[in-house]
Amino acid sequence: MSVAAGTERIPPCSGRALELEAGDTLVIIDPEGEQVSDLTAFAREDLAEYLSSGRSIDYASKLWLTTGDVLYSNRSRPMFTIVEDTCGRHDFTLTPCSKEMFERLYGERKGRPGCEGNLAGALAPWGIGRDRIPVAFNVFMHVAFDPDSGAVSVLPPRSRPGDFIRLRAEMPLVVALTACSAGQSNNFRYKPIDFRIERRDGGIDRR
Ligand SMILES: [Zn+2]
């Protein structure tokens, strides 16, 4: 497929970090379909302020956030607005896949770093380590809950090739995102994730 100007690729099972200004837009694209991207963010003016699953779900009064919904920080300030979403199903409840999760749930003898390790690795230049990685906004992740028992199911993503979500930054942010490493979350095929930054002044990021 042709790749739009300024689009960058995150290779399978890896992560990236980037900085956004208020008003910039981050477009996260699933180029092949059925691939999750974990996203987290911190306020650049005080890195103790982070993207909060609990606040966002509470204020939206629903689990599944899509176009028009706002993602809040732990300090109840808007960090992102979802301005466009061609997939419509994402998860904001489960922690990023991790070394220990691969050992417990997948029986790997020596678990891979997973999204948790990849997010922390990408955020190391900002001094943010593994213990500070919160529940991520799991873009394209398809999690279902039994309404009676609350049993959790991780299902293949609903995203098709080329599906994307467009997020407007509402404050200066450092953002990290991954191409997720968990088999169950990605229908057991590890694929890349593409992203593009559209600067508020109309520029396309080429770093
Ligand atoms: Zn993951």
PDB file of C-alpha atoms and ligand atoms in Angstrom:
ATOM      1  CA  MET A   1       0.000   0.000   0.000  1.00  0.00           C
ATOM      2  CA  SER A   2       1.135   3.559  -0.518  1.00  0.00           C
ATOM      3  CA  VAL A   3       2.113   5.394   2.615  1.00  0.00           C
ATOM      4  CA  ALA A   4       0.993   9.012   3.088  1.00  0.00           C
ATOM      5  CA  ALA A   5       3.624  11.704   3.530  1.00  0.00           C
ATOM      6  CA  GLY A   6       5.019  11.868   7.027  1.00  0.00           C
ATOM      7  CA  THR A   7       3.768   8.427   8.016  1.00  0.00           C
ATOM      8  CA  GLU A   8       6.191   6.426  10.127  1.00  0.00           C
ATOM      9  CA  ARG A   9       6.174   2.735  10.924  1.00  0.00           C
ATOM     10  CA  ILE A  10       6.601   1.055  14.304  1.00  0.00           C
ATOM     11  CA  PRO A  11       7.999  -2.431  13.622  1.00  0.00           C
ATOM     12  CA  PRO A  12       6.216  -5.445  15.164  1.00  0.00           C
ATOM     13  CA  CYS A  13       6.682  -5.836  18.948  1.00  0.00           C
ATOM     14  CA  SER A  14       8.336  -2.459  19.510  1.00  0.00           C
ATOM     15  CA  GLY A  15       7.556   1.066  20.702  1.00  0.00           C
ATOM     16  CA  ARG A  16       8.187   4.748  20.021  1.00  0.00           C
ATOM     17  CA  ALA A  17       7.897   8.031  21.901  1.00  0.00           C
ATOM     18  CA  LEU A  18       7.148  11.483  20.518  1.00  0.00           C
ATOM     19  CA  GLU A  19       6.217  14.966  21.678  1.00  0.00           C
ATOM     20  CA  LEU A  20       3.020  16.821  20.798  1.00  0.00           C
ATOM     21  CA  GLU A  21       1.984  20.431  21.293  1.00  0.00           C
ATOM     22  CA  ALA A  22      -1.589  21.381  22.196  1.00  0.00           C
ATOM     23  CA  GLY A  23      -3.565  21.324  18.954  1.00  0.00           C
ATOM     24  CA  ASP A  24      -1.344  18.791  17.191  1.00  0.00           C
ATOM     25  CA  THR A  25      -3.060  15.644  15.938  1.00  0.00           C
ATOM     26  CA  LEU A  26      -1.740  12.097  16.183  1.00  0.00           C
ATOM     27  CA  VAL A  27      -3.113   9.601  13.668  1.00  0.00           C
ATOM     28  CA  ILE A  28      -2.585   5.934  14.580  1.00  0.00           C
ATOM     29  CA  ILE A  29      -3.109   3.561  11.679  1.00  0.00           C
ATOM     30  CA  ASP A  30      -3.438  -0.229  11.545  1.00  0.00           C
ATOM     31  CA  PRO A  31      -1.880  -0.935   8.131  1.00  0.00           C
ATOM     32  CA  GLU A  32      -2.607  -4.688   7.946  1.00  0.00           C
ATOM     33  CA  GLY A  33      -5.625  -5.040  10.268  1.00  0.00           C
ATOM     34  CA  GLU A  34      -6.134  -6.809  13.623  1.00  0.00           C
ATOM     35  CA  GLN A  35      -3.169  -5.099  15.310  1.00  0.00           C
ATOM     36  CA  VAL A  36      -3.281  -3.362  18.697  1.00  0.00           C
ATOM     37  CA  SER A  37      -1.276  -0.262  19.637  1.00  0.00           C
ATOM     38  CA  ASP A  38      -0.923   0.626  23.323  1.00  0.00           C
ATOM     39  CA  LEU A  39      -0.781   4.358  23.914  1.00  0.00           C
ATOM     40  CA  THR A  40       0.146   6.279  27.041  1.00  0.00           C
ATOM     41  CA  ALA A  41       0.931   9.939  27.663  1.00  0.00           C
ATOM     42  CA  PHE A  42       2.387  12.305  30.243  1.00  0.00           C
ATOM     43  CA  ALA A  43       2.042  16.083  30.610  1.00  0.00           C
ATOM     44  CA  ARG A  44       5.275  17.728  29.524  1.00  0.00           C
ATOM     45  CA  GLU A  45       4.922  20.527  32.060  1.00  0.00           C
ATOM     46  CA  ASP A  46       4.791  17.986  34.917  1.00  0.00           C
ATOM     47  CA  LEU A  47       5.524  14.347  34.127  1.00  0.00           C
ATOM     48  CA  ALA A  48       3.648  13.251  37.278  1.00  0.00           C
ATOM     49  CA  GLU A  49       0.437  13.890  35.326  1.00  0.00           C
ATOM     50  CA  TYR A  50      -0.475  10.861  33.215  1.00  0.00           C
ATOM     51  CA  LEU A  51      -3.230   9.489  31.008  1.00  0.00           C
ATOM     52  CA  SER A  52      -5.866   7.938  33.292  1.00  0.00           C
ATOM     53  CA  SER A  53      -8.112   5.058  32.326  1.00  0.00           C
ATOM     54  CA  GLY A  54     -10.230   5.447  35.453  1.00  0.00           C
ATOM     55  CA  ARG A  55     -10.911   9.163  35.012  1.00  0.00           C
ATOM     56  CA  SER A  56     -11.665   8.787  31.308  1.00  0.00           C
ATOM     57  CA  ILE A  57     -14.127   5.918  31.761  1.00  0.00           C
ATOM     58  CA  ASP A  58     -15.743   7.675  34.723  1.00  0.00           C
ATOM     59  CA  TYR A  59     -16.332  10.965  32.882  1.00  0.00           C
ATOM     60  CA  ALA A  60     -17.516   9.264  29.686  1.00  0.00           C
ATOM     61  CA  SER A  61     -19.728   6.876  31.714  1.00  0.00           C
ATOM     62  CA  LYS A  62     -18.870   4.070  29.307  1.00  0.00           C
ATOM     63  CA  LEU A  63     -16.084   1.606  28.646  1.00  0.00           C
ATOM     64  CA  TRP A  64     -15.640   2.031  24.919  1.00  0.00           C
ATOM     65  CA  LEU A  65     -14.474   5.450  23.839  1.00  0.00           C
ATOM     66  CA  THR A  66     -14.725   6.704  20.263  1.00  0.00           C
ATOM     67  CA  THR A  67     -15.235   9.859  18.181  1.00  0.00           C
ATOM     68  CA  GLY A  68     -16.080  12.868  20.347  1.00  0.00           C
ATOM     69  CA  ASP A  69     -14.866  11.313  23.588  1.00  0.00           C
ATOM     70  CA  VAL A  70     -12.114  12.856  25.720  1.00  0.00           C
ATOM     71  CA  LEU A  71      -9.189  11.066  27.373  1.00  0.00           C
ATOM     72  CA  TYR A  72      -8.386  12.620  30.765  1.00  0.00           C
ATOM     73  CA  SER A  73      -5.351  12.778  32.997  1.00  0.00           C
ATOM     74  CA  ASN A  74      -5.172  11.674  36.615  1.00  0.00           C
ATOM     75  CA  ARG A  75      -5.683  15.372  37.401  1.00  0.00           C
ATOM     76  CA  SER A  76      -8.965  15.407  35.448  1.00  0.00           C
ATOM     77  CA  ARG A  77      -7.638  17.582  32.653  1.00  0.00           C
ATOM     78  CA  PRO A  78      -8.281  16.691  29.001  1.00  0.00           C
ATOM     79  CA  MET A  79      -5.203  15.179  27.368  1.00  0.00           C
ATOM     80  CA  PHE A  80      -6.721  14.053  24.048  1.00  0.00           C
ATOM     81  CA  THR A  81      -9.966  14.342  22.123  1.00  0.00           C
ATOM     82  CA  ILE A  82     -10.832  11.545  19.694  1.00  0.00           C
ATOM     83  CA  VAL A  83     -11.730  13.483  16.562  1.00  0.00           C
ATOM     84  CA  GLU A  84     -12.084  10.579  14.115  1.00  0.00           C
ATOM     85  CA  ASP A  85     -12.244   6.809  14.530  1.00  0.00           C
ATOM     86  CA  THR A  86     -12.839   4.371  11.682  1.00  0.00           C
ATOM     87  CA  CYS A  87     -12.618   1.272  13.909  1.00  0.00           C
ATOM     88  CA  GLY A  88     -14.850   2.195  16.840  1.00  0.00           C
ATOM     89  CA  ARG A  89     -13.603  -0.369  19.318  1.00  0.00           C
ATOM     90  CA  HIS A  90     -10.682   0.103  21.689  1.00  0.00           C
ATOM     91  CA  ASP A  91      -9.908  -0.976  25.249  1.00  0.00           C
ATOM     92  CA  PHE A  92      -8.991   1.184  28.221  1.00  0.00           C
ATOM     93  CA  THR A  93      -9.138  -1.416  31.012  1.00  0.00           C
ATOM     94  CA  LEU A  94      -6.175  -3.801  30.738  1.00  0.00           C
ATOM     95  CA  THR A  95      -2.548  -3.084  31.558  1.00  0.00           C
ATOM     96  CA  PRO A  96       0.065  -3.284  28.781  1.00  0.00           C
ATOM     97  CA  CYS A  97       1.389  -6.767  28.075  1.00  0.00           C
ATOM     98  CA  SER A  98       4.555  -7.390  30.088  1.00  0.00           C
ATOM     99  CA  LYS A  99       7.362  -9.840  30.767  1.00  0.00           C
ATOM    100  CA  GLU A 100       5.481 -11.279  33.749  1.00  0.00           C
ATOM    101  CA  MET A 101       2.222 -11.490  31.802  1.00  0.00           C
ATOM    102  CA  PHE A 102       3.906 -13.570  29.096  1.00  0.00           C
ATOM    103  CA  GLU A 103       5.267 -15.890  31.790  1.00  0.00           C
ATOM    104  CA  ARG A 104       1.919 -16.226  33.640  1.00  0.00           C
ATOM    105  CA  LEU A 105      -0.613 -16.285  30.830  1.00  0.00           C
ATOM    106  CA  TYR A 106       1.417 -17.619  27.895  1.00  0.00           C
ATOM    107  CA  GLY A 107       3.841 -19.921  29.727  1.00  0.00           C
ATOM    108  CA  GLU A 108       6.933 -18.266  28.271  1.00  0.00           C
ATOM    109  CA  ARG A 109       9.965 -19.267  30.321  1.00  0.00           C
ATOM    110  CA  LYS A 110      11.611 -15.918  29.798  1.00  0.00           C
ATOM    111  CA  GLY A 111       8.884 -13.421  28.937  1.00  0.00           C
ATOM    112  CA  ARG A 112       9.411 -10.783  26.299  1.00  0.00           C
ATOM    113  CA  PRO A 113       9.359  -7.091  27.336  1.00  0.00           C
ATOM    114  CA  GLY A 114       5.901  -6.568  25.837  1.00  0.00           C
ATOM    115  CA  CYS A 115       4.213  -3.201  25.529  1.00  0.00           C
ATOM    116  CA  GLU A 116       5.114  -2.332  29.130  1.00  0.00           C
ATOM    117  CA  GLY A 117       8.834  -2.772  28.494  1.00  0.00           C
ATOM    118  CA  ASN A 118       8.611  -1.135  25.076  1.00  0.00           C
ATOM    119  CA  LEU A 119       6.717   1.897  26.443  1.00  0.00           C
ATOM    120  CA  ALA A 120       9.213   2.268  29.299  1.00  0.00           C
ATOM    121  CA  GLY A 121      12.141   1.890  26.902  1.00  0.00           C
ATOM    122  CA  ALA A 122      10.740   4.603  24.640  1.00  0.00           C
ATOM    123  CA  LEU A 123      10.098   6.893  27.631  1.00  0.00           C
ATOM    124  CA  ALA A 124      13.515   6.372  29.242  1.00  0.00           C
ATOM    125  CA  PRO A 125      14.846   9.701  27.864  1.00  0.00           C
ATOM    126  CA  TRP A 126      12.134  11.449  29.935  1.00  0.00           C
ATOM    127  CA  GLY A 127      13.089   9.494  33.062  1.00  0.00           C
ATOM    128  CA  ILE A 128       9.875   7.437  33.058  1.00  0.00           C
ATOM    129  CA  GLY A 129      10.418   3.801  34.080  1.00  0.00           C
ATOM    130  CA  ARG A 130       8.361   0.623  34.055  1.00  0.00           C
ATOM    131  CA  ASP A 131       6.645   1.219  37.412  1.00  0.00           C
ATOM    132  CA  ARG A 132       5.096   4.414  36.067  1.00  0.00           C
ATOM    133  CA  ILE A 133       3.444   2.872  33.003  1.00  0.00           C
ATOM    134  CA  PRO A 134      -0.318   3.058  33.696  1.00  0.00           C
ATOM    135  CA  VAL A 135      -3.235   1.224  32.099  1.00  0.00           C
ATOM    136  CA  ALA A 136      -2.788   2.214  28.463  1.00  0.00           C
ATOM    137  CA  PHE A 137      -5.375   3.300  25.942  1.00  0.00           C
ATOM    138  CA  ASN A 138      -5.240   0.091  23.912  1.00  0.00           C
ATOM    139  CA  VAL A 139      -6.027   1.283  20.420  1.00  0.00           C
ATOM    140  CA  PHE A 140      -7.852  -1.345  18.304  1.00  0.00           C
ATOM    141  CA  MET A 141      -7.887  -3.825  21.232  1.00  0.00           C
ATOM    142  CA  HIS A 142     -11.133  -5.778  21.432  1.00  0.00           C
ATOM    143  CA  VAL A 143     -12.045  -6.725  24.990  1.00  0.00           C
ATOM    144  CA  ALA A 144     -15.500  -7.959  25.913  1.00  0.00           C
ATOM    145  CA  PHE A 145     -17.121  -8.413  29.334  1.00  0.00           C
ATOM    146  CA  ASP A 146     -19.856 -10.840  30.316  1.00  0.00           C
ATOM    147  CA  PRO A 147     -22.599  -8.596  31.739  1.00  0.00           C
ATOM    148  CA  ASP A 148     -23.434 -10.973  34.601  1.00  0.00           C
ATOM    149  CA  SER A 149     -20.148 -12.502  35.738  1.00  0.00           C
ATOM    150  CA  GLY A 150     -17.835  -9.771  34.479  1.00  0.00           C
ATOM    151  CA  ALA A 151     -15.676 -12.412  32.792  1.00  0.00           C
ATOM    152  CA  VAL A 152     -13.169 -10.799  30.453  1.00  0.00           C
ATOM    153  CA  SER A 153     -12.495 -11.990  26.899  1.00  0.00           C
ATOM    154  CA  VAL A 154      -9.713 -10.735  24.646  1.00  0.00           C
ATOM    155  CA  LEU A 155     -10.940 -11.097  21.067  1.00  0.00           C
ATOM    156  CA  PRO A 156      -9.355 -10.407  17.661  1.00  0.00           C
ATOM    157  CA  PRO A 157      -9.392  -6.677  16.909  1.00  0.00           C
ATOM    158  CA  ARG A 158     -12.182  -5.363  14.712  1.00  0.00           C
ATOM    159  CA  SER A 159      -9.727  -3.129  12.827  1.00  0.00           C
ATOM    160  CA  ARG A 160      -9.344  -3.736   9.099  1.00  0.00           C
ATOM    161  CA  PRO A 161      -6.337  -2.718   6.985  1.00  0.00           C
ATOM    162  CA  GLY A 162      -6.095   1.076   6.932  1.00  0.00           C
ATOM    163  CA  ASP A 163      -8.352   1.745   9.901  1.00  0.00           C
ATOM    164  CA  PHE A 164      -7.181   4.678  11.999  1.00  0.00           C
ATOM    165  CA  ILE A 165      -7.929   6.827  15.023  1.00  0.00           C
ATOM    166  CA  ARG A 166      -7.217  10.549  15.081  1.00  0.00           C
ATOM    167  CA  LEU A 167      -6.384  12.090  18.473  1.00  0.00           C
ATOM    168  CA  ARG A 168      -6.029  15.828  19.101  1.00  0.00           C
ATOM    169  CA  ALA A 169      -3.603  16.748  21.889  1.00  0.00           C
ATOM    170  CA  GLU A 170      -5.190  19.127  24.386  1.00  0.00           C
ATOM    171  CA  MET A 171      -1.945  19.976  26.205  1.00  0.00           C
ATOM    172  CA  PRO A 172       1.791  19.573  25.535  1.00  0.00           C
ATOM    173  CA  LEU A 173       2.426  15.837  25.828  1.00  0.00           C
ATOM    174  CA  VAL A 174       5.068  13.199  25.685  1.00  0.00           C
ATOM    175  CA  VAL A 175       3.374  10.182  24.145  1.00  0.00           C
ATOM    176  CA  ALA A 176       4.509   6.593  23.760  1.00  0.00           C
ATOM    177  CA  LEU A 177       2.868   3.988  21.572  1.00  0.00           C
ATOM    178  CA  THR A 178       3.585   0.423  20.511  1.00  0.00           C
ATOM    179  CA  ALA A 179       2.901  -2.303  18.051  1.00  0.00           C
ATOM    180  CA  CYS A 180       1.591  -4.776  20.651  1.00  0.00           C
ATOM    181  CA  SER A 181       3.442  -8.057  21.322  1.00  0.00           C
ATOM    182  CA  ALA A 182       0.595 -10.148  22.808  1.00  0.00           C
ATOM    183  CA  GLY A 183      -0.628 -13.061  20.678  1.00  0.00           C
ATOM    184  CA  GLN A 184      -4.207 -13.160  21.902  1.00  0.00           C
ATOM    185  CA  SER A 185      -4.702  -9.403  21.416  1.00  0.00           C
ATOM    186  CA  ASN A 186      -3.586  -9.502  17.778  1.00  0.00           C
ATOM    187  CA  ASN A 187      -5.091 -12.765  16.509  1.00  0.00           C
ATOM    188  CA  PHE A 188      -1.651 -14.408  16.875  1.00  0.00           C
ATOM    189  CA  ARG A 189       0.119 -12.459  14.160  1.00  0.00           C
ATOM    190  CA  TYR A 190       2.575  -9.695  15.034  1.00  0.00           C
ATOM    191  CA  LYS A 191       2.209  -6.746  12.681  1.00  0.00           C
ATOM    192  CA  PRO A 192       3.466  -3.136  12.500  1.00  0.00           C
ATOM    193  CA  ILE A 193       1.611   0.056  13.422  1.00  0.00           C
ATOM    194  CA  ASP A 194       1.836   3.294  11.430  1.00  0.00           C
ATOM    195  CA  PHE A 195       1.431   6.810  12.775  1.00  0.00           C
ATOM    196  CA  ARG A 196       1.512  10.374  11.540  1.00  0.00           C
ATOM    197  CA  ILE A 197       1.702  13.695  13.361  1.00  0.00           C
ATOM    198  CA  GLU A 198      -0.256  16.597  11.886  1.00  0.00           C
ATOM    199  CA  ARG A 199       1.052  19.799  13.448  1.00  0.00           C
ATOM    200  CA  ARG A 200      -1.471  22.442  14.427  1.00  0.00           C
ATOM    201  CA  ASP A 201       0.172  24.902  12.019  1.00  0.00           C
ATOM    202  CA  GLY A 202      -0.601  22.545   9.133  1.00  0.00           C
ATOM    203  CA  GLY A 203       2.841  20.978   8.912  1.00  0.00           C
ATOM    204  CA  ILE A 204       3.464  17.255   8.597  1.00  0.00           C
ATOM    205  CA  ASP A 205       6.092  15.895  10.925  1.00  0.00           C
ATOM    206  CA  ARG A 206       9.109  14.418   9.197  1.00  0.00           C
ATOM    207  CA  ARG A 207      11.455  13.703  12.093  1.00  0.00           C
TER     208      ARG A 207
HETATM  209 ZN    ZN B   1       0.849  -5.347  24.181  1.00  0.00          ZN
END
